[in-house]
């Protein structure tokens, strides 16, 4: 996990230092920022639904996984995120056991519905993405491509924090 966070931090520093300016306005005219990436950090609940079942396995009984990356605003309500993810799965019963590390990267397109609740700080969020995920366990390594669909709520705490 430590190596993962180092890579994400270096990626964030490199990407955010691409477009640095000392002043926002030139000769008193305020210019609109064209490129304004944001660092994103999140987590999700990952559940193993395979052949090996135990009391720790279930739809709402999963392990927390983490993702980090950069978000780029395409328009007011539309954004594109490049994310790295890291999680693990495990299950054990009387006869079998399974343990696997999962990591990957992907692109997510997010749409925030701001028209419904204009005065509210909370907005519904929908996302669709594509990820390449690497799965490693004791006996083999494999890669899969997944298409995650997400929904949730985005809360605007301040101009720079959501």
PDB file of C-alpha atoms in Angstrom:
ATOM      1  CA  UNK A   1       0.000   0.000   0.000  1.00  0.00           C
ATOM      2  CA  UNK A   2       2.916   2.329   0.761  1.00  0.00           C
ATOM      3  CA  UNK A   3       4.317   1.997  -2.795  1.00  0.00           C
ATOM      4  CA  UNK A   4       0.848   2.685  -4.207  1.00  0.00           C
ATOM      5  CA  UNK A   5       0.498   5.958  -2.290  1.00  0.00           C
ATOM      6  CA  UNK A   6       4.016   7.048  -3.337  1.00  0.00           C
ATOM      7  CA  UNK A   7       3.175   6.502  -7.010  1.00  0.00           C
ATOM      8  CA  UNK A   8      -0.116   8.376  -6.709  1.00  0.00           C
ATOM      9  CA  UNK A   9       1.554  11.291  -4.904  1.00  0.00           C
ATOM     10  CA  UNK A  10       4.298  11.587  -7.565  1.00  0.00           C
ATOM     11  CA  UNK A  11       1.672  11.422 -10.325  1.00  0.00           C
ATOM     12  CA  UNK A  12      -0.357  14.157  -8.594  1.00  0.00           C
ATOM     13  CA  UNK A  13       2.693  16.452  -8.226  1.00  0.00           C
ATOM     14  CA  UNK A  14       3.720  16.012 -11.864  1.00  0.00           C
ATOM     15  CA  UNK A  15       0.241  16.587 -13.221  1.00  0.00           C
ATOM     16  CA  UNK A  16      -0.598  19.555 -11.029  1.00  0.00           C
ATOM     17  CA  UNK A  17       2.650  21.388 -11.817  1.00  0.00           C
ATOM     18  CA  UNK A  18       2.037  21.433 -15.578  1.00  0.00           C
ATOM     19  CA  UNK A  19       0.253  24.777 -15.605  1.00  0.00           C
ATOM     20  CA  UNK A  20       1.566  27.058 -12.826  1.00  0.00           C
ATOM     21  CA  UNK A  21       1.180  30.843 -13.024  1.00  0.00           C
ATOM     22  CA  UNK A  22       2.258  33.562 -10.614  1.00  0.00           C
ATOM     23  CA  UNK A  23      -0.824  35.707 -11.204  1.00  0.00           C
ATOM     24  CA  UNK A  24      -4.380  34.957 -12.244  1.00  0.00           C
ATOM     25  CA  UNK A  25      -5.042  38.173 -14.127  1.00  0.00           C
ATOM     26  CA  UNK A  26      -3.016  39.962 -16.770  1.00  0.00           C
ATOM     27  CA  UNK A  27      -3.299  43.772 -16.901  1.00  0.00           C
ATOM     28  CA  UNK A  28      -6.411  43.798 -14.724  1.00  0.00           C
ATOM     29  CA  UNK A  29      -8.388  41.372 -16.900  1.00  0.00           C
ATOM     30  CA  UNK A  30      -9.328  38.203 -15.119  1.00  0.00           C
ATOM     31  CA  UNK A  31      -8.813  35.144 -17.301  1.00  0.00           C
ATOM     32  CA  UNK A  32     -10.793  31.936 -17.014  1.00  0.00           C
ATOM     33  CA  UNK A  33      -8.675  28.957 -15.977  1.00  0.00           C
ATOM     34  CA  UNK A  34      -8.578  26.456 -18.809  1.00  0.00           C
ATOM     35  CA  UNK A  35      -6.809  23.573 -17.059  1.00  0.00           C
ATOM     36  CA  UNK A  36      -7.680  23.004 -13.407  1.00  0.00           C
ATOM     37  CA  UNK A  37      -7.031  19.387 -12.307  1.00  0.00           C
ATOM     38  CA  UNK A  38      -8.162  18.218  -8.887  1.00  0.00           C
ATOM     39  CA  UNK A  39      -6.794  15.429  -6.712  1.00  0.00           C
ATOM     40  CA  UNK A  40      -9.376  12.789  -5.854  1.00  0.00           C
ATOM     41  CA  UNK A  41      -9.325  10.193  -3.108  1.00  0.00           C
ATOM     42  CA  UNK A  42     -12.101   7.705  -2.433  1.00  0.00           C
ATOM     43  CA  UNK A  43     -13.025   4.287  -1.197  1.00  0.00           C
ATOM     44  CA  UNK A  44     -15.512   1.613  -2.035  1.00  0.00           C
ATOM     45  CA  UNK A  45     -16.855  -1.643  -0.701  1.00  0.00           C
ATOM     46  CA  UNK A  46     -15.558  -4.639  -2.647  1.00  0.00           C
ATOM     47  CA  UNK A  47     -17.335  -7.967  -2.169  1.00  0.00           C
ATOM     48  CA  UNK A  48     -16.173 -11.420  -3.219  1.00  0.00           C
ATOM     49  CA  UNK A  49     -18.961 -13.454  -4.790  1.00  0.00           C
ATOM     50  CA  UNK A  50     -17.221 -16.625  -5.832  1.00  0.00           C
ATOM     51  CA  UNK A  51     -17.263 -20.351  -5.148  1.00  0.00           C
ATOM     52  CA  UNK A  52     -15.755 -20.038  -1.662  1.00  0.00           C
ATOM     53  CA  UNK A  53     -18.343 -18.719   0.773  1.00  0.00           C
ATOM     54  CA  UNK A  54     -18.113 -18.062   4.505  1.00  0.00           C
ATOM     55  CA  UNK A  55     -19.823 -15.881   7.100  1.00  0.00           C
ATOM     56  CA  UNK A  56     -17.709 -12.884   6.016  1.00  0.00           C
ATOM     57  CA  UNK A  57     -19.100 -13.094   2.470  1.00  0.00           C
ATOM     58  CA  UNK A  58     -22.224 -11.187   1.473  1.00  0.00           C
ATOM     59  CA  UNK A  59     -23.477  -8.254  -0.532  1.00  0.00           C
ATOM     60  CA  UNK A  60     -22.821  -5.677   2.204  1.00  0.00           C
ATOM     61  CA  UNK A  61     -19.942  -7.540   3.882  1.00  0.00           C
ATOM     62  CA  UNK A  62     -16.890  -6.659   1.872  1.00  0.00           C
ATOM     63  CA  UNK A  63     -13.462  -5.154   2.284  1.00  0.00           C
ATOM     64  CA  UNK A  64     -12.775  -1.483   1.841  1.00  0.00           C
ATOM     65  CA  UNK A  65     -10.749  -0.634  -1.222  1.00  0.00           C
ATOM     66  CA  UNK A  66      -9.150   2.688  -2.014  1.00  0.00           C
ATOM     67  CA  UNK A  67      -8.756   4.747  -5.162  1.00  0.00           C
ATOM     68  CA  UNK A  68      -6.826   7.897  -5.906  1.00  0.00           C
ATOM     69  CA  UNK A  69      -6.211   9.967  -9.001  1.00  0.00           C
ATOM     70  CA  UNK A  70      -6.887  13.190 -10.858  1.00  0.00           C
ATOM     71  CA  UNK A  71     -10.182  14.751 -11.926  1.00  0.00           C
ATOM     72  CA  UNK A  72     -10.523  17.136 -14.855  1.00  0.00           C
ATOM     73  CA  UNK A  73     -13.622  19.293 -15.353  1.00  0.00           C
ATOM     74  CA  UNK A  74     -14.943  19.060 -18.910  1.00  0.00           C
ATOM     75  CA  UNK A  75     -17.929  21.325 -18.221  1.00  0.00           C
ATOM     76  CA  UNK A  76     -19.867  22.506 -15.141  1.00  0.00           C
ATOM     77  CA  UNK A  77     -21.638  19.189 -14.674  1.00  0.00           C
ATOM     78  CA  UNK A  78     -19.291  16.765 -16.471  1.00  0.00           C
ATOM     79  CA  UNK A  79     -15.863  15.566 -15.352  1.00  0.00           C
ATOM     80  CA  UNK A  80     -13.284  12.960 -16.356  1.00  0.00           C
ATOM     81  CA  UNK A  81     -11.247  11.110 -13.727  1.00  0.00           C
ATOM     82  CA  UNK A  82      -8.094   9.021 -14.078  1.00  0.00           C
ATOM     83  CA  UNK A  83      -7.971   6.691 -11.074  1.00  0.00           C
ATOM     84  CA  UNK A  84      -5.676   4.097  -9.522  1.00  0.00           C
ATOM     85  CA  UNK A  85      -7.277   1.489  -7.259  1.00  0.00           C
ATOM     86  CA  UNK A  86      -6.039  -0.978  -4.657  1.00  0.00           C
ATOM     87  CA  UNK A  87      -7.953  -3.595  -2.634  1.00  0.00           C
ATOM     88  CA  UNK A  88      -7.853  -7.256  -1.635  1.00  0.00           C
ATOM     89  CA  UNK A  89     -10.268 -10.174  -1.379  1.00  0.00           C
ATOM     90  CA  UNK A  90     -10.208 -13.154   0.941  1.00  0.00           C
ATOM     91  CA  UNK A  91     -12.503 -15.991   1.947  1.00  0.00           C
ATOM     92  CA  UNK A  92     -12.006 -19.123   3.995  1.00  0.00           C
ATOM     93  CA  UNK A  93     -14.220 -22.019   4.982  1.00  0.00           C
ATOM     94  CA  UNK A  94     -13.587 -25.559   6.282  1.00  0.00           C
ATOM     95  CA  UNK A  95     -12.329 -26.922   2.964  1.00  0.00           C
ATOM     96  CA  UNK A  96     -10.882 -24.045   0.942  1.00  0.00           C
ATOM     97  CA  UNK A  97      -9.327 -20.617   1.237  1.00  0.00           C
ATOM     98  CA  UNK A  98      -8.761 -17.765  -1.205  1.00  0.00           C
ATOM     99  CA  UNK A  99      -6.660 -14.602  -0.893  1.00  0.00           C
ATOM    100  CA  UNK A 100      -5.937 -12.109  -3.654  1.00  0.00           C
ATOM    101  CA  UNK A 101      -4.488  -8.622  -4.119  1.00  0.00           C
ATOM    102  CA  UNK A 102      -6.226  -6.397  -6.666  1.00  0.00           C
ATOM    103  CA  UNK A 103      -4.877  -3.225  -8.240  1.00  0.00           C
ATOM    104  CA  UNK A 104      -5.601  -1.335 -11.421  1.00  0.00           C
ATOM    105  CA  UNK A 105      -6.282   1.922 -13.191  1.00  0.00           C
ATOM    106  CA  UNK A 106      -9.138   3.386 -15.162  1.00  0.00           C
ATOM    107  CA  UNK A 107     -11.031   6.303 -16.636  1.00  0.00           C
ATOM    108  CA  UNK A 108     -14.373   7.447 -15.230  1.00  0.00           C
ATOM    109  CA  UNK A 109     -16.822   9.916 -16.713  1.00  0.00           C
ATOM    110  CA  UNK A 110     -18.953  11.572 -14.036  1.00  0.00           C
ATOM    111  CA  UNK A 111     -22.134  13.616 -14.360  1.00  0.00           C
ATOM    112  CA  UNK A 112     -23.444  15.753 -11.496  1.00  0.00           C
ATOM    113  CA  UNK A 113     -27.145  16.638 -11.592  1.00  0.00           C
ATOM    114  CA  UNK A 114     -27.079  20.253 -10.367  1.00  0.00           C
ATOM    115  CA  UNK A 115     -30.426  21.253 -11.883  1.00  0.00           C
ATOM    116  CA  UNK A 116     -32.532  19.350  -9.336  1.00  0.00           C
ATOM    117  CA  UNK A 117     -31.268  20.989  -6.157  1.00  0.00           C
ATOM    118  CA  UNK A 118     -29.889  24.406  -7.147  1.00  0.00           C
ATOM    119  CA  UNK A 119     -29.779  25.863  -3.620  1.00  0.00           C
ATOM    120  CA  UNK A 120     -28.472  22.692  -1.971  1.00  0.00           C
ATOM    121  CA  UNK A 121     -24.832  21.784  -1.354  1.00  0.00           C
ATOM    122  CA  UNK A 122     -25.645  18.128  -2.111  1.00  0.00           C
ATOM    123  CA  UNK A 123     -26.010  16.899  -5.705  1.00  0.00           C
ATOM    124  CA  UNK A 124     -26.653  13.429  -7.175  1.00  0.00           C
ATOM    125  CA  UNK A 125     -23.688  11.970  -9.075  1.00  0.00           C
ATOM    126  CA  UNK A 126     -23.619   9.279 -11.770  1.00  0.00           C
ATOM    127  CA  UNK A 127     -20.477   7.754 -13.278  1.00  0.00           C
ATOM    128  CA  UNK A 128     -19.483   5.252 -15.932  1.00  0.00           C
ATOM    129  CA  UNK A 129     -15.972   4.006 -16.405  1.00  0.00           C
ATOM    130  CA  UNK A 130     -13.538   1.502 -17.813  1.00  0.00           C
ATOM    131  CA  UNK A 131     -10.838  -0.094 -15.684  1.00  0.00           C
ATOM    132  CA  UNK A 132      -8.034  -2.579 -16.212  1.00  0.00           C
ATOM    133  CA  UNK A 133      -7.642  -4.619 -13.040  1.00  0.00           C
ATOM    134  CA  UNK A 134      -4.782  -6.973 -12.167  1.00  0.00           C
ATOM    135  CA  UNK A 135      -5.557  -9.846  -9.798  1.00  0.00           C
ATOM    136  CA  UNK A 136      -2.721 -11.685  -8.031  1.00  0.00           C
ATOM    137  CA  UNK A 137      -2.958 -14.713  -5.785  1.00  0.00           C
ATOM    138  CA  UNK A 138      -0.553 -17.519  -4.827  1.00  0.00           C
ATOM    139  CA  UNK A 139      -0.966 -19.587  -7.965  1.00  0.00           C
ATOM    140  CA  UNK A 140      -1.612 -17.131 -10.816  1.00  0.00           C
ATOM    141  CA  UNK A 141      -1.824 -13.562 -12.093  1.00  0.00           C
ATOM    142  CA  UNK A 142      -4.573 -12.365 -14.398  1.00  0.00           C
ATOM    143  CA  UNK A 143      -5.971  -9.139 -15.819  1.00  0.00           C
ATOM    144  CA  UNK A 144      -9.550  -8.191 -16.588  1.00  0.00           C
ATOM    145  CA  UNK A 145     -11.307  -5.145 -17.979  1.00  0.00           C
ATOM    146  CA  UNK A 146     -14.385  -4.015 -16.073  1.00  0.00           C
ATOM    147  CA  UNK A 147     -17.050  -1.389 -16.740  1.00  0.00           C
ATOM    148  CA  UNK A 148     -18.069   0.085 -13.361  1.00  0.00           C
ATOM    149  CA  UNK A 149     -21.310   2.002 -12.996  1.00  0.00           C
ATOM    150  CA  UNK A 150     -21.588   4.277  -9.991  1.00  0.00           C
ATOM    151  CA  UNK A 151     -24.030   6.566  -8.304  1.00  0.00           C
ATOM    152  CA  UNK A 152     -23.858   8.601  -5.145  1.00  0.00           C
ATOM    153  CA  UNK A 153     -24.019  12.061  -3.645  1.00  0.00           C
ATOM    154  CA  UNK A 154     -21.498  14.881  -3.997  1.00  0.00           C
ATOM    155  CA  UNK A 155     -21.389  17.523  -1.289  1.00  0.00           C
ATOM    156  CA  UNK A 156     -19.836  20.903  -2.037  1.00  0.00           C
ATOM    157  CA  UNK A 157     -18.044  21.862   1.176  1.00  0.00           C
ATOM    158  CA  UNK A 158     -16.200  24.792  -0.417  1.00  0.00           C
ATOM    159  CA  UNK A 159     -15.056  25.930  -3.866  1.00  0.00           C
ATOM    160  CA  UNK A 160     -12.007  23.644  -3.696  1.00  0.00           C
ATOM    161  CA  UNK A 161     -13.400  20.756  -1.623  1.00  0.00           C
ATOM    162  CA  UNK A 162     -16.165  18.368  -2.697  1.00  0.00           C
TER     163      UNK A 162
END
